[in-house]
XYZ file of C-alpha atoms in Angstrom:
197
model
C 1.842 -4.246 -18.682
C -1.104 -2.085 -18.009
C -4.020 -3.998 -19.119
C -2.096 -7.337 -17.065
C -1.280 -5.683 -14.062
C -4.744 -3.519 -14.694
C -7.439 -6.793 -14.885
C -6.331 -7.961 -11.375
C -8.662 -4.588 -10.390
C -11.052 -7.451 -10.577
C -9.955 -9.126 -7.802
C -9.572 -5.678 -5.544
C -12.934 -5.005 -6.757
C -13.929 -8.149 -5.123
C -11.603 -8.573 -1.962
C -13.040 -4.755 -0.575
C -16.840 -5.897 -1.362
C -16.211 -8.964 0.556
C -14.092 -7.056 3.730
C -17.244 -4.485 3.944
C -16.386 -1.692 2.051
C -19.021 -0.702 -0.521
C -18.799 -0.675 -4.477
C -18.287 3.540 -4.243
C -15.856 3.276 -1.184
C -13.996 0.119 -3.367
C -13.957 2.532 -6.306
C -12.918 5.589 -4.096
C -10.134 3.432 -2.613
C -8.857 3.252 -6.172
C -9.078 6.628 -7.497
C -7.291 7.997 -4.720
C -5.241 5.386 -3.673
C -4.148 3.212 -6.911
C -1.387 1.394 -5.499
C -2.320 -2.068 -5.187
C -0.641 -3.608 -2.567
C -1.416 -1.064 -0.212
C -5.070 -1.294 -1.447
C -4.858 -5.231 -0.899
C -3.155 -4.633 2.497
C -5.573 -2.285 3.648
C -8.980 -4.872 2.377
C -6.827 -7.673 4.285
C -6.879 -5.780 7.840
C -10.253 -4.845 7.378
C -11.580 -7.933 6.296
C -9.438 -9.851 9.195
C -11.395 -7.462 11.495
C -8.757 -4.639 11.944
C -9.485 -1.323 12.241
C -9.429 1.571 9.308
C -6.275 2.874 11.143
C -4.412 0.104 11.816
C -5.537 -1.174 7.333
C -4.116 2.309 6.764
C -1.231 2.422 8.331
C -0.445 -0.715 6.957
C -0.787 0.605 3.664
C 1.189 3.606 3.858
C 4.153 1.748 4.979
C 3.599 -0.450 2.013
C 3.193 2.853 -0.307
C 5.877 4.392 0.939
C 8.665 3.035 -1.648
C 6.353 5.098 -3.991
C 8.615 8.057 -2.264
C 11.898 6.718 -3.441
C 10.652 5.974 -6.955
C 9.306 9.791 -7.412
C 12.793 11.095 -6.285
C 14.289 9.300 -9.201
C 11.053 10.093 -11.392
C 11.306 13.225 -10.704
C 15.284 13.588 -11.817
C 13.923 11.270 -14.798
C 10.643 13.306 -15.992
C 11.383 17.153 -15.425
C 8.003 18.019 -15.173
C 6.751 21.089 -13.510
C 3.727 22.269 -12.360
C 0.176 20.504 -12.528
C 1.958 17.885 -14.624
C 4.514 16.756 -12.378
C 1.807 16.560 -9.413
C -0.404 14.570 -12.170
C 2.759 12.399 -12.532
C 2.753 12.498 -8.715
C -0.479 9.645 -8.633
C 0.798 7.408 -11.039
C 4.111 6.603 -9.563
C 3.854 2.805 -8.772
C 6.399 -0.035 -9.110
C 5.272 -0.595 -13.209
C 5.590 2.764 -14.184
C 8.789 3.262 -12.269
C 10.300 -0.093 -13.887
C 8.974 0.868 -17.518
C 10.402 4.316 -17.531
C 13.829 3.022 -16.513
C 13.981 0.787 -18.386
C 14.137 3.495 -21.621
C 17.477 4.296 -23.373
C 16.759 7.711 -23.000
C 14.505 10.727 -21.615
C 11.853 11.070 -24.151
C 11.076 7.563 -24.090
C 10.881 7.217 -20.506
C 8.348 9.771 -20.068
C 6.311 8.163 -23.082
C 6.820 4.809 -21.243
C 5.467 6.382 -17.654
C 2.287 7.875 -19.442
C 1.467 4.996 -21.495
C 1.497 2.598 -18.672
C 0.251 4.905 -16.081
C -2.451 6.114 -18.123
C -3.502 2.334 -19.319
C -3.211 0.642 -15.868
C -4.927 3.711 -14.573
C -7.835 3.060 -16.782
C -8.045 -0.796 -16.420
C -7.472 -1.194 -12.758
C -10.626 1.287 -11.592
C -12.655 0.138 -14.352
C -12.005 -3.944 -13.390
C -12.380 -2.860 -9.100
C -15.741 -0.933 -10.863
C -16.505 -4.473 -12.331
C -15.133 -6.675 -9.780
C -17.227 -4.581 -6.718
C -20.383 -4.296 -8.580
C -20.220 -8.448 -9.451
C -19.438 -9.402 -5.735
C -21.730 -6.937 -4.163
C -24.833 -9.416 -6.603
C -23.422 -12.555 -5.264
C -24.485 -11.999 -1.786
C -23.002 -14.414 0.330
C -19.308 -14.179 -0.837
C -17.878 -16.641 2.623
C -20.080 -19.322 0.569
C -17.479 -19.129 -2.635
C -14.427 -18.193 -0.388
C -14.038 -14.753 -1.853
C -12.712 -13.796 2.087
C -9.481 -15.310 1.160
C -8.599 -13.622 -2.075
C -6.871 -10.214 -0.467
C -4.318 -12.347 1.028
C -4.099 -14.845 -2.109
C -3.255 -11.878 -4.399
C -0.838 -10.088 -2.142
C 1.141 -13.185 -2.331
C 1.125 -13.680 -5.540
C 1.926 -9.755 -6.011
C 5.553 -10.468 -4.301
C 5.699 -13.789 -5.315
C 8.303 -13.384 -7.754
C 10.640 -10.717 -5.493
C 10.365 -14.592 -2.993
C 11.246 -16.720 -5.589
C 14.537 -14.694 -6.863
C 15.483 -12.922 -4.103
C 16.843 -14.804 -0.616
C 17.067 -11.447 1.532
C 13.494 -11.008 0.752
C 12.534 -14.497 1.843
C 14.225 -14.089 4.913
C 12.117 -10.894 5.870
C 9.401 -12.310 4.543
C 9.347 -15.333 6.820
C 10.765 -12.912 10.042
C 7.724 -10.929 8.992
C 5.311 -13.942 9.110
C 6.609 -14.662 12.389
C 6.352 -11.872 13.860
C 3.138 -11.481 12.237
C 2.062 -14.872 13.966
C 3.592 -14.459 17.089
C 1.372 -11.168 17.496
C -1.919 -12.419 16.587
C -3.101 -14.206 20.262
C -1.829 -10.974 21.627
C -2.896 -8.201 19.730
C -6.395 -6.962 17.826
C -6.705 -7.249 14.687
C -4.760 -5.466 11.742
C -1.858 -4.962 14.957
C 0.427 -8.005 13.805
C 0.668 -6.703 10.313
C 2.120 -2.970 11.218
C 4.564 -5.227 13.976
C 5.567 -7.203 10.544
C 6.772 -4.869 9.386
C 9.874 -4.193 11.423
C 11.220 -6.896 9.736
């Protein structure tokens, strides 16, 4: 799971170079931030013309589930100390799902260090790899790298769409919303309205 969900750093690597950010901010972005949709969300508003605040707020709303998997982490984990705020960065949706998905304790926290500690690795190494590529291409409208943020959000909750009907249905009140915003408001604006649905 870490080294699949880790490659597609690659294409964040890419998507920030081509909204403006540069190869250190791209690989900043993913130290600090390293949850992917919000990273994607945040490259999307930017790149769309949005401002940092509106791309960031944005991408805390998307983060914020993070909080409701480290309640259950933490109940999960019992970790203390440095090691529980360590534990702290690498709560994401994978490492969430692998550790409950373990029979038991011991293997969950094995499960949330292997993945965390793999994706961790792969994802800033591939945005390293991804940014530095882009940023020697030059002119990335010419090979359509501005639409590759959006592409890979969507396929990031494609599968919650295709199994899930409630989530459709915000989905498409969100895109509506979202559309219904855009004559009206600037840029990176009708994604933080989206999200009332």
């Amino acid at each position: 799971m870490g080294i699949a969900v880790g490659l597609s750093g690659t294409a964040f690597g890419a998507a920030a170079v081509t909204a403006g950010l540069s190869v250190p901010q791209a690989c900043v972005l993913s130290l600090l931030a390293f949850t992917g949709a919000s990273q994607f969300a945040l490259v999307g508003v930017v790149s769309a013309g949005g401002g940092l605040a509106a791309g960031a707020a944005g991408a805390l709303l998307l983060g914020a589930r993070n909080t409701l998997y480290g309640l259950r982490m933490a109940d999960l984990l019992h970790w203390r100390g440095p090691r529980r705020l360590l534990a702290a960065q690498g709560i994401i949706d994978e490492t969430a799902a692998g550790a409950l998905a373990q029979p038991t304790a011991a293997w969950a926290r094995t499960s949330f260090v292997t993945i965390f500690t793999t994706l961790y690795l792969a994802w800033n190494l591939t945005t390293l790899a991804g940014a530095l590529a882009t940023e020697r291409i030059g002119d990335t409208d010419a090979l359509g790298l501005d639409a590759m943020s959006g592409a890979v959000f969507l396929a990031l909750i494609a599968s919650r769409l295709r199994n899930n009907p409630r989530e459709r249905l915000v989905a498409v009140l969100a895109a509506a919303i979202a559309l219904a915003a855009v004559p009206f408001a600037p840029p990176g604006v009708p994604v933080l309205l989206a999200s009332a649905a």
